[in-house]
């Protein structure tokens, strides 16, 4: 079997879907399945040529829609080389172009390969309902009627990373009638084993860390992530309890919202902003923390959440993190609503646990990872379901 992935860019800075592709393909190779990618990157981009799979770079796109006139002709010329096409993400030219090419090929040449759309959370109702997204929501509503509902409904199926994403997608737009809705799962590679240099790298990066287990937020510092809920809940607890673990907020913070959150937290010497963590410092953060906290208003999968689970770190999350069902079922953490009161309750509940209870939940967190989110499980499920769709 040969699969073509269609995506706007493979630049690692884009994160999300392109990183998911890079995580999955080495595991897919073990099944004897060949993967290639077509994207709108310049062929001489420094981040290309380092992957084990072939990337067809068609050159830079134009306009905010990421238009590239080369994609439709390229797809029509190459469709016969592939068994399955997977389009990653929505709302940009590459998804429209793939379905347009599919319809043209079907009319001119007969049976094309199967085409699946993987929206990566982009059909979540949050993006239509959030107050700060009114103009973008209107744009999406119009674009859905003109273009995107055809993309979804003409494809052979829509692929979801978890059951919650699949269920939420049904509630967002009218005329949502995909031929198949398939939960293929998602996963991450096993993290590196815990080593002393990780702790040292983290301590070097966060010199005000007191060397004790702490609460960790590691994600983009964005209003969607509920950072303000976490800070306010922590400040309230600090006024009520004598001893609290430090709260370390890791993520790029040199922007307006990041500075706003630092100002909000300035009253507490126990809230530390580390900036973005990577490599040993990032893994040191996961391994040295006592719990990972993400009271997000919307999270399609939450790779950092799964990385925490894989490091035996319990997760304290909102029920807007779409993998909350699996975590709650496996007792790998605490799940509450995405409100300040519920975030406060979540932290207070965790802090009320004795060492035995925390240790039991730590072991359960790692089991949740092994039961649901390993890359081998996700890939095996993906191959089985797309082959039989």
Short mmCIF file of C-alpha atoms in Angstrom, two decimals:
data_model
loop_
_atom_site.label_atom_id
_atom_site.label_comp_id
_atom_site.label_asym_id
_atom_site.label_seq_id
_atom_site.Cartn_x
_atom_site.Cartn_y
_atom_site.Cartn_z
CA UNK A 1 0.00 0.00 0.00
CA UNK A 2 1.19 3.50 -0.82
CA UNK A 3 -0.14 6.63 0.90
CA UNK A 4 0.17 10.28 -0.14
CA UNK A 5 -0.15 12.95 2.56
CA UNK A 6 -1.32 16.39 1.37
CA UNK A 7 -0.46 19.30 3.66
CA UNK A 8 0.23 23.00 3.22
CA UNK A 9 3.71 22.91 4.80
CA UNK A 10 6.19 20.54 6.42
CA UNK A 11 7.98 23.34 8.25
CA UNK A 12 8.55 22.01 11.82
CA UNK A 13 7.68 25.44 13.18
CA UNK A 14 4.10 24.77 12.10
CA UNK A 15 3.94 21.92 14.65
CA UNK A 16 0.69 19.96 14.86
CA UNK A 17 -0.15 17.98 11.72
CA UNK A 18 3.33 18.03 10.15
CA UNK A 19 4.87 16.79 13.40
CA UNK A 20 2.22 14.09 13.58
CA UNK A 21 3.21 12.94 10.09
CA UNK A 22 6.87 12.78 11.09
CA UNK A 23 6.00 10.81 14.23
CA UNK A 24 3.81 8.28 12.44
CA UNK A 25 5.62 7.45 9.20
CA UNK A 26 8.66 5.66 10.75
CA UNK A 27 6.22 3.37 12.57
CA UNK A 28 4.06 2.90 9.44
CA UNK A 29 7.20 1.82 7.56
CA UNK A 30 7.33 -1.26 9.78
CA UNK A 31 4.09 -2.46 8.17
CA UNK A 32 5.60 -2.23 4.70
CA UNK A 33 3.41 0.77 3.85
CA UNK A 34 5.10 3.48 1.80
CA UNK A 35 4.36 7.14 2.52
CA UNK A 36 5.05 10.30 0.53
CA UNK A 37 4.10 13.93 1.15
CA UNK A 38 3.19 16.77 -1.19
CA UNK A 39 3.34 20.31 0.22
CA UNK A 40 3.77 23.99 -0.57
CA UNK A 41 7.37 24.42 0.55
CA UNK A 42 10.35 25.60 -1.45
CA UNK A 43 12.40 22.54 -2.53
CA UNK A 44 15.58 24.04 -1.04
CA UNK A 45 14.04 24.70 2.40
CA UNK A 46 16.54 23.85 5.12
CA UNK A 47 14.08 21.59 6.96
CA UNK A 48 13.58 19.35 3.90
CA UNK A 49 15.85 16.48 2.92
CA UNK A 50 16.23 15.24 6.50
CA UNK A 51 13.26 12.88 6.55
CA UNK A 52 13.23 9.19 5.68
CA UNK A 53 10.28 9.61 3.31
CA UNK A 54 9.89 11.45 0.01
CA UNK A 55 8.51 14.99 0.10
CA UNK A 56 7.30 16.62 -3.12
CA UNK A 57 7.77 20.34 -2.51
CA UNK A 58 5.80 22.32 -5.10
CA UNK A 59 7.11 25.74 -4.10
CA UNK A 60 5.71 28.48 -1.93
CA UNK A 61 1.99 29.20 -1.89
CA UNK A 62 0.37 32.58 -2.42
CA UNK A 63 -2.25 34.54 -0.46
CA UNK A 64 -3.50 33.75 3.07
CA UNK A 65 -5.52 30.90 1.50
CA UNK A 66 -2.18 29.23 0.60
CA UNK A 67 -3.05 29.05 -3.10
CA UNK A 68 -0.70 27.03 -5.32
CA UNK A 69 -1.64 26.52 -8.96
CA UNK A 70 0.62 23.46 -9.26
CA UNK A 71 -1.28 21.17 -6.89
CA UNK A 72 -4.33 20.15 -8.95
CA UNK A 73 -2.32 19.25 -12.10
CA UNK A 74 0.26 17.42 -9.97
CA UNK A 75 -2.41 15.37 -8.20
CA UNK A 76 -4.18 14.41 -11.44
CA UNK A 77 -0.84 13.33 -12.94
CA UNK A 78 0.13 11.26 -9.88
CA UNK A 79 -3.14 9.87 -8.46
CA UNK A 80 -2.53 6.46 -10.08
CA UNK A 81 0.66 6.01 -8.04
CA UNK A 82 -1.18 5.91 -4.71
CA UNK A 83 -3.75 3.73 -2.99
CA UNK A 84 -4.81 6.28 -0.38
CA UNK A 85 -4.67 10.07 -0.11
CA UNK A 86 -4.84 11.71 3.33
CA UNK A 87 -5.45 15.46 3.46
CA UNK A 88 -4.23 17.02 6.70
CA UNK A 89 -6.13 20.07 8.05
CA UNK A 90 -8.88 22.25 6.59
CA UNK A 91 -9.75 25.82 5.58
CA UNK A 92 -6.84 26.21 3.13
CA UNK A 93 -6.40 25.69 -0.61
CA UNK A 94 -4.84 22.23 -0.38
CA UNK A 95 -8.03 20.57 0.90
CA UNK A 96 -10.19 22.25 -1.76
CA UNK A 97 -7.66 21.42 -4.49
CA UNK A 98 -7.47 17.74 -3.54
CA UNK A 99 -11.24 17.28 -3.78
CA UNK A 100 -11.36 19.31 -7.03
CA UNK A 101 -8.65 17.05 -8.47
CA UNK A 102 -10.53 13.98 -7.20
CA UNK A 103 -13.74 15.01 -8.98
CA UNK A 104 -11.87 15.83 -12.22
CA UNK A 105 -9.95 12.55 -12.13
CA UNK A 106 -13.12 10.56 -11.42
CA UNK A 107 -14.85 12.18 -14.40
CA UNK A 108 -11.94 11.71 -16.81
CA UNK A 109 -10.21 8.51 -15.72
CA UNK A 110 -12.55 6.37 -13.69
CA UNK A 111 -11.69 5.15 -10.20
CA UNK A 112 -9.28 7.34 -8.17
CA UNK A 113 -7.56 6.29 -4.94
CA UNK A 114 -9.49 6.64 -1.68
CA UNK A 115 -9.29 10.18 -0.28
CA UNK A 116 -9.63 10.86 3.46
CA UNK A 117 -9.73 14.20 5.29
CA UNK A 118 -8.05 14.51 8.70
CA UNK A 119 -9.25 17.81 10.22
CA UNK A 120 -7.02 17.76 13.33
CA UNK A 121 -9.69 19.42 15.47
CA UNK A 122 -10.62 22.10 12.94
CA UNK A 123 -14.30 21.09 13.04
CA UNK A 124 -14.54 21.70 16.78
CA UNK A 125 -17.53 23.96 17.68
CA UNK A 126 -15.26 26.03 19.95
CA UNK A 127 -13.89 27.88 16.94
CA UNK A 128 -17.41 28.96 15.94
CA UNK A 129 -18.58 29.84 19.45
CA UNK A 130 -15.64 31.64 21.10
CA UNK A 131 -16.44 35.32 21.66
CA UNK A 132 -13.05 36.50 20.41
CA UNK A 133 -13.52 34.64 17.09
CA UNK A 134 -16.74 36.26 15.82
CA UNK A 135 -15.27 37.50 12.52
CA UNK A 136 -13.35 34.28 11.90
CA UNK A 137 -16.46 32.27 12.74
CA UNK A 138 -18.46 34.23 10.16
CA UNK A 139 -15.72 33.68 7.60
CA UNK A 140 -15.74 29.94 8.32
CA UNK A 141 -19.53 29.79 8.11
CA UNK A 142 -19.48 31.32 4.63
CA UNK A 143 -16.52 29.23 3.51
CA UNK A 144 -18.20 26.06 4.78
CA UNK A 145 -21.26 26.73 2.61
CA UNK A 146 -19.21 27.57 -0.47
CA UNK A 147 -16.34 25.07 -0.23
CA UNK A 148 -15.59 23.02 2.83
CA UNK A 149 -18.82 21.04 3.13
CA UNK A 150 -18.08 19.67 -0.36
CA UNK A 151 -14.57 18.73 0.77
CA UNK A 152 -15.95 16.80 3.74
CA UNK A 153 -18.91 15.19 2.00
CA UNK A 154 -17.14 14.15 -1.23
CA UNK A 155 -14.18 12.49 0.51
CA UNK A 156 -14.30 8.75 1.20
CA UNK A 157 -14.18 9.48 4.92
CA UNK A 158 -13.11 11.81 7.71
CA UNK A 159 -10.41 10.64 10.11
CA UNK A 160 -10.44 11.67 13.77
CA UNK A 161 -7.79 11.42 16.47
CA UNK A 162 -10.23 10.43 19.23
CA UNK A 163 -13.90 9.70 19.87
CA UNK A 164 -14.60 13.13 21.38
CA UNK A 165 -13.32 14.93 18.27
CA UNK A 166 -15.61 12.76 16.13
CA UNK A 167 -18.66 13.51 18.27
CA UNK A 168 -18.01 17.27 18.46
CA UNK A 169 -17.56 17.57 14.68
CA UNK A 170 -21.19 16.54 14.20
CA UNK A 171 -22.43 19.61 16.07
CA UNK A 172 -20.65 22.47 14.30
CA UNK A 173 -21.99 23.02 10.76
CA UNK A 174 -25.16 22.22 8.78
CA UNK A 175 -25.05 19.81 5.84
CA UNK A 176 -22.32 17.79 7.53
CA UNK A 177 -22.76 14.43 5.79
CA UNK A 178 -19.43 12.59 5.50
CA UNK A 179 -19.55 9.14 3.90
CA UNK A 180 -17.62 7.68 6.83
CA UNK A 181 -16.53 8.97 10.24
CA UNK A 182 -13.53 7.01 11.48
CA UNK A 183 -11.73 7.29 14.81
CA UNK A 184 -8.20 6.23 13.84
CA UNK A 185 -6.61 7.38 17.10
CA UNK A 186 -3.34 9.21 17.58
CA UNK A 187 -0.16 8.57 19.49
CA UNK A 188 3.37 9.61 20.33
CA UNK A 189 6.74 7.91 20.40
CA UNK A 190 7.90 6.57 23.75
CA UNK A 191 9.74 9.43 25.49
CA UNK A 192 13.41 9.03 26.40
CA UNK A 193 14.13 7.37 29.72
CA UNK A 194 14.61 9.61 32.74
CA UNK A 195 18.25 10.69 33.14
CA UNK A 196 20.14 13.05 35.45
CA UNK A 197 21.12 15.44 32.60
CA UNK A 198 17.41 16.16 32.08
CA UNK A 199 17.03 17.41 35.63
CA UNK A 200 20.25 19.42 35.29
CA UNK A 201 19.12 20.98 32.00
CA UNK A 202 15.77 21.94 33.52
CA UNK A 203 17.41 23.41 36.63
CA UNK A 204 19.77 25.42 34.44
CA UNK A 205 16.87 26.77 32.38
CA UNK A 206 14.70 27.58 35.42
CA UNK A 207 17.23 28.76 38.06
CA UNK A 208 14.49 29.82 40.52
CA UNK A 209 13.15 26.27 40.73
CA UNK A 210 13.51 25.11 44.35
CA UNK A 211 14.39 21.53 43.41
CA UNK A 212 11.05 20.11 44.64
CA UNK A 213 8.18 18.58 42.60
CA UNK A 214 5.99 21.28 41.06
CA UNK A 215 2.85 21.87 39.01
CA UNK A 216 3.62 22.18 35.31
CA UNK A 217 1.82 24.03 32.53
CA UNK A 218 3.65 23.37 29.23
CA UNK A 219 1.92 24.67 26.12
CA UNK A 220 1.35 27.83 24.11
CA UNK A 221 0.51 30.73 26.41
CA UNK A 222 -2.76 31.64 24.73
CA UNK A 223 -6.21 32.65 25.94
CA UNK A 224 -7.59 29.35 24.60
CA UNK A 225 -5.41 27.40 27.02
CA UNK A 226 -7.00 28.70 30.24
CA UNK A 227 -3.73 30.08 31.63
CA UNK A 228 -5.60 32.85 33.45
CA UNK A 229 -7.86 30.26 35.11
CA UNK A 230 -4.82 28.39 36.36
CA UNK A 231 -3.04 31.48 37.70
CA UNK A 232 -6.12 32.82 39.48
CA UNK A 233 -6.89 29.42 41.00
CA UNK A 234 -3.30 29.09 42.22
CA UNK A 235 -3.31 32.59 43.73
CA UNK A 236 -6.50 31.79 45.60
CA UNK A 237 -5.02 28.58 46.99
CA UNK A 238 -1.87 30.42 47.97
CA UNK A 239 -3.98 32.60 50.27
CA UNK A 240 -5.59 29.54 51.83
CA UNK A 241 -2.77 27.03 52.21
CA UNK A 242 0.61 27.39 53.88
CA UNK A 243 2.65 25.18 51.57
CA UNK A 244 2.11 24.96 47.82
CA UNK A 245 4.32 23.41 45.17
CA UNK A 246 5.71 25.94 42.73
CA UNK A 247 3.75 26.51 39.52
CA UNK A 248 5.97 26.59 36.44
CA UNK A 249 4.46 27.93 33.24
CA UNK A 250 6.49 26.83 30.21
CA UNK A 251 5.90 28.28 26.76
CA UNK A 252 6.84 31.29 24.63
CA UNK A 253 5.76 34.37 26.59
CA UNK A 254 7.29 37.32 24.78
CA UNK A 255 3.99 38.57 23.38
CA UNK A 256 1.07 40.64 24.62
CA UNK A 257 -0.92 37.83 26.20
CA UNK A 258 2.23 36.29 27.68
CA UNK A 259 3.12 39.61 29.32
CA UNK A 260 -0.46 39.96 30.55
CA UNK A 261 -0.24 36.57 32.26
CA UNK A 262 3.12 37.42 33.81
CA UNK A 263 1.61 40.59 35.24
CA UNK A 264 -1.32 38.59 36.62
CA UNK A 265 1.08 36.19 38.33
CA UNK A 266 3.47 38.87 39.61
CA UNK A 267 1.92 38.81 43.09
CA UNK A 268 3.32 35.33 43.70
CA UNK A 269 7.03 34.48 43.88
CA UNK A 270 6.03 30.82 43.44
CA UNK A 271 4.77 31.18 39.86
CA UNK A 272 7.69 30.92 37.46
CA UNK A 273 7.70 31.54 33.71
CA UNK A 274 10.40 29.48 32.02
CA UNK A 275 9.89 30.38 28.38
CA UNK A 276 9.79 27.59 25.80
CA UNK A 277 11.43 24.32 26.89
CA UNK A 278 12.92 21.77 24.51
CA UNK A 279 15.19 18.73 24.54
CA UNK A 280 16.47 17.58 27.93
CA UNK A 281 14.99 20.63 29.68
CA UNK A 282 11.51 19.75 28.44
CA UNK A 283 11.77 16.11 29.49
CA UNK A 284 13.25 17.23 32.80
CA UNK A 285 10.15 19.37 33.34
CA UNK A 286 7.85 16.41 32.76
CA UNK A 287 9.82 14.02 34.95
CA UNK A 288 10.44 16.43 37.85
CA UNK A 289 6.87 17.77 38.04
CA UNK A 290 4.27 16.18 40.31
CA UNK A 291 1.34 16.98 37.99
CA UNK A 292 0.71 18.50 34.57
CA UNK A 293 -2.09 21.11 34.40
CA UNK A 294 -4.03 22.22 31.33
CA UNK A 295 -7.48 23.82 31.95
CA UNK A 296 -7.87 24.49 28.22
CA UNK A 297 -11.05 25.72 26.54
CA UNK A 298 -10.28 23.58 23.46
CA UNK A 299 -7.67 20.92 22.78
CA UNK A 300 -8.11 18.44 19.97
CA UNK A 301 -5.63 15.87 21.25
CA UNK A 302 -3.01 17.49 23.44
CA UNK A 303 0.39 16.01 22.62
CA UNK A 304 1.91 17.57 25.76
CA UNK A 305 -0.81 15.90 27.83
CA UNK A 306 0.15 12.50 26.41
CA UNK A 307 3.86 13.24 26.87
CA UNK A 308 3.14 13.88 30.55
CA UNK A 309 1.21 10.59 30.87
CA UNK A 310 4.09 8.73 29.21
CA UNK A 311 6.46 10.21 31.84
CA UNK A 312 4.30 8.86 34.70
CA UNK A 313 2.98 12.36 35.42
CA UNK A 314 -0.73 12.66 36.32
CA UNK A 315 -2.64 15.26 34.31
CA UNK A 316 -5.12 17.80 35.67
CA UNK A 317 -7.18 18.85 32.66
CA UNK A 318 -10.49 20.31 31.56
CA UNK A 319 -13.11 18.27 29.79
CA UNK A 320 -12.42 20.39 26.71
CA UNK A 321 -9.24 18.39 26.15
CA UNK A 322 -10.68 15.83 23.78
CA UNK A 323 -8.90 12.81 25.24
CA UNK A 324 -10.40 13.43 28.70
CA UNK A 325 -12.62 10.32 28.49
CA UNK A 326 -9.67 7.95 28.18
CA UNK A 327 -7.82 9.71 31.01
CA UNK A 328 -10.82 9.67 33.34
CA UNK A 329 -11.51 6.00 32.57
CA UNK A 330 -7.93 5.05 33.36
CA UNK A 331 -7.68 7.32 36.44
CA UNK A 332 -4.62 8.99 34.96
CA UNK A 333 -5.57 12.39 36.32
CA UNK A 334 -8.40 14.69 37.33
CA UNK A 335 -10.95 16.14 34.88
CA UNK A 336 -13.08 19.23 35.56
CA UNK A 337 -14.93 21.95 33.63
CA UNK A 338 -12.94 24.82 32.06
CA UNK A 339 -13.94 27.43 34.65
CA UNK A 340 -11.92 29.20 37.32
CA UNK A 341 -13.95 27.56 40.10
CA UNK A 342 -13.47 24.07 38.67
CA UNK A 343 -9.77 24.71 38.06
CA UNK A 344 -9.45 25.74 41.71
CA UNK A 345 -11.33 22.57 42.77
CA UNK A 346 -9.07 20.45 40.57
CA UNK A 347 -5.88 21.82 42.09
CA UNK A 348 -7.26 21.59 45.62
CA UNK A 349 -8.30 17.97 45.07
CA UNK A 350 -4.83 17.07 43.83
CA UNK A 351 -3.16 18.85 46.76
CA UNK A 352 -5.40 16.96 49.20
CA UNK A 353 -4.01 13.59 48.07
CA UNK A 354 -1.46 11.86 50.27
CA UNK A 355 1.78 10.51 48.80
CA UNK A 356 0.31 7.02 48.25
CA UNK A 357 -2.66 8.36 46.28
CA UNK A 358 -0.36 10.52 44.14
CA UNK A 359 1.93 7.55 43.50
CA UNK A 360 -1.03 5.38 42.45
CA UNK A 361 -2.24 8.02 40.02
CA UNK A 362 1.28 8.39 38.64
CA UNK A 363 1.36 4.68 37.80
CA UNK A 364 -2.13 4.91 36.33
CA UNK A 365 -1.03 7.81 34.10
CA UNK A 366 1.63 5.68 32.44
CA UNK A 367 -0.88 2.85 31.97
CA UNK A 368 -3.27 5.24 30.21
CA UNK A 369 -0.49 6.09 27.78
CA UNK A 370 0.27 2.41 27.16
CA UNK A 371 -3.41 1.51 26.78
CA UNK A 372 -4.44 4.29 24.41
CA UNK A 373 -1.73 6.54 23.05
CA UNK A 374 1.38 4.68 21.90
CA UNK A 375 2.40 5.35 18.31
CA UNK A 376 2.35 1.62 17.50
CA UNK A 377 -1.30 1.32 18.55
CA UNK A 378 -2.31 4.43 16.64
CA UNK A 379 -0.54 3.33 13.46
CA UNK A 380 -1.93 -0.20 13.58
CA UNK A 381 -5.44 1.17 14.03
CA UNK A 382 -4.95 3.73 11.25
CA UNK A 383 -3.77 1.15 8.71
CA UNK A 384 -6.52 -1.32 9.55
CA UNK A 385 -9.32 1.25 9.36
CA UNK A 386 -8.29 3.04 6.16
CA UNK A 387 -7.65 -0.25 4.36
CA UNK A 388 -11.09 -1.53 5.27
CA UNK A 389 -13.04 1.70 4.82
#
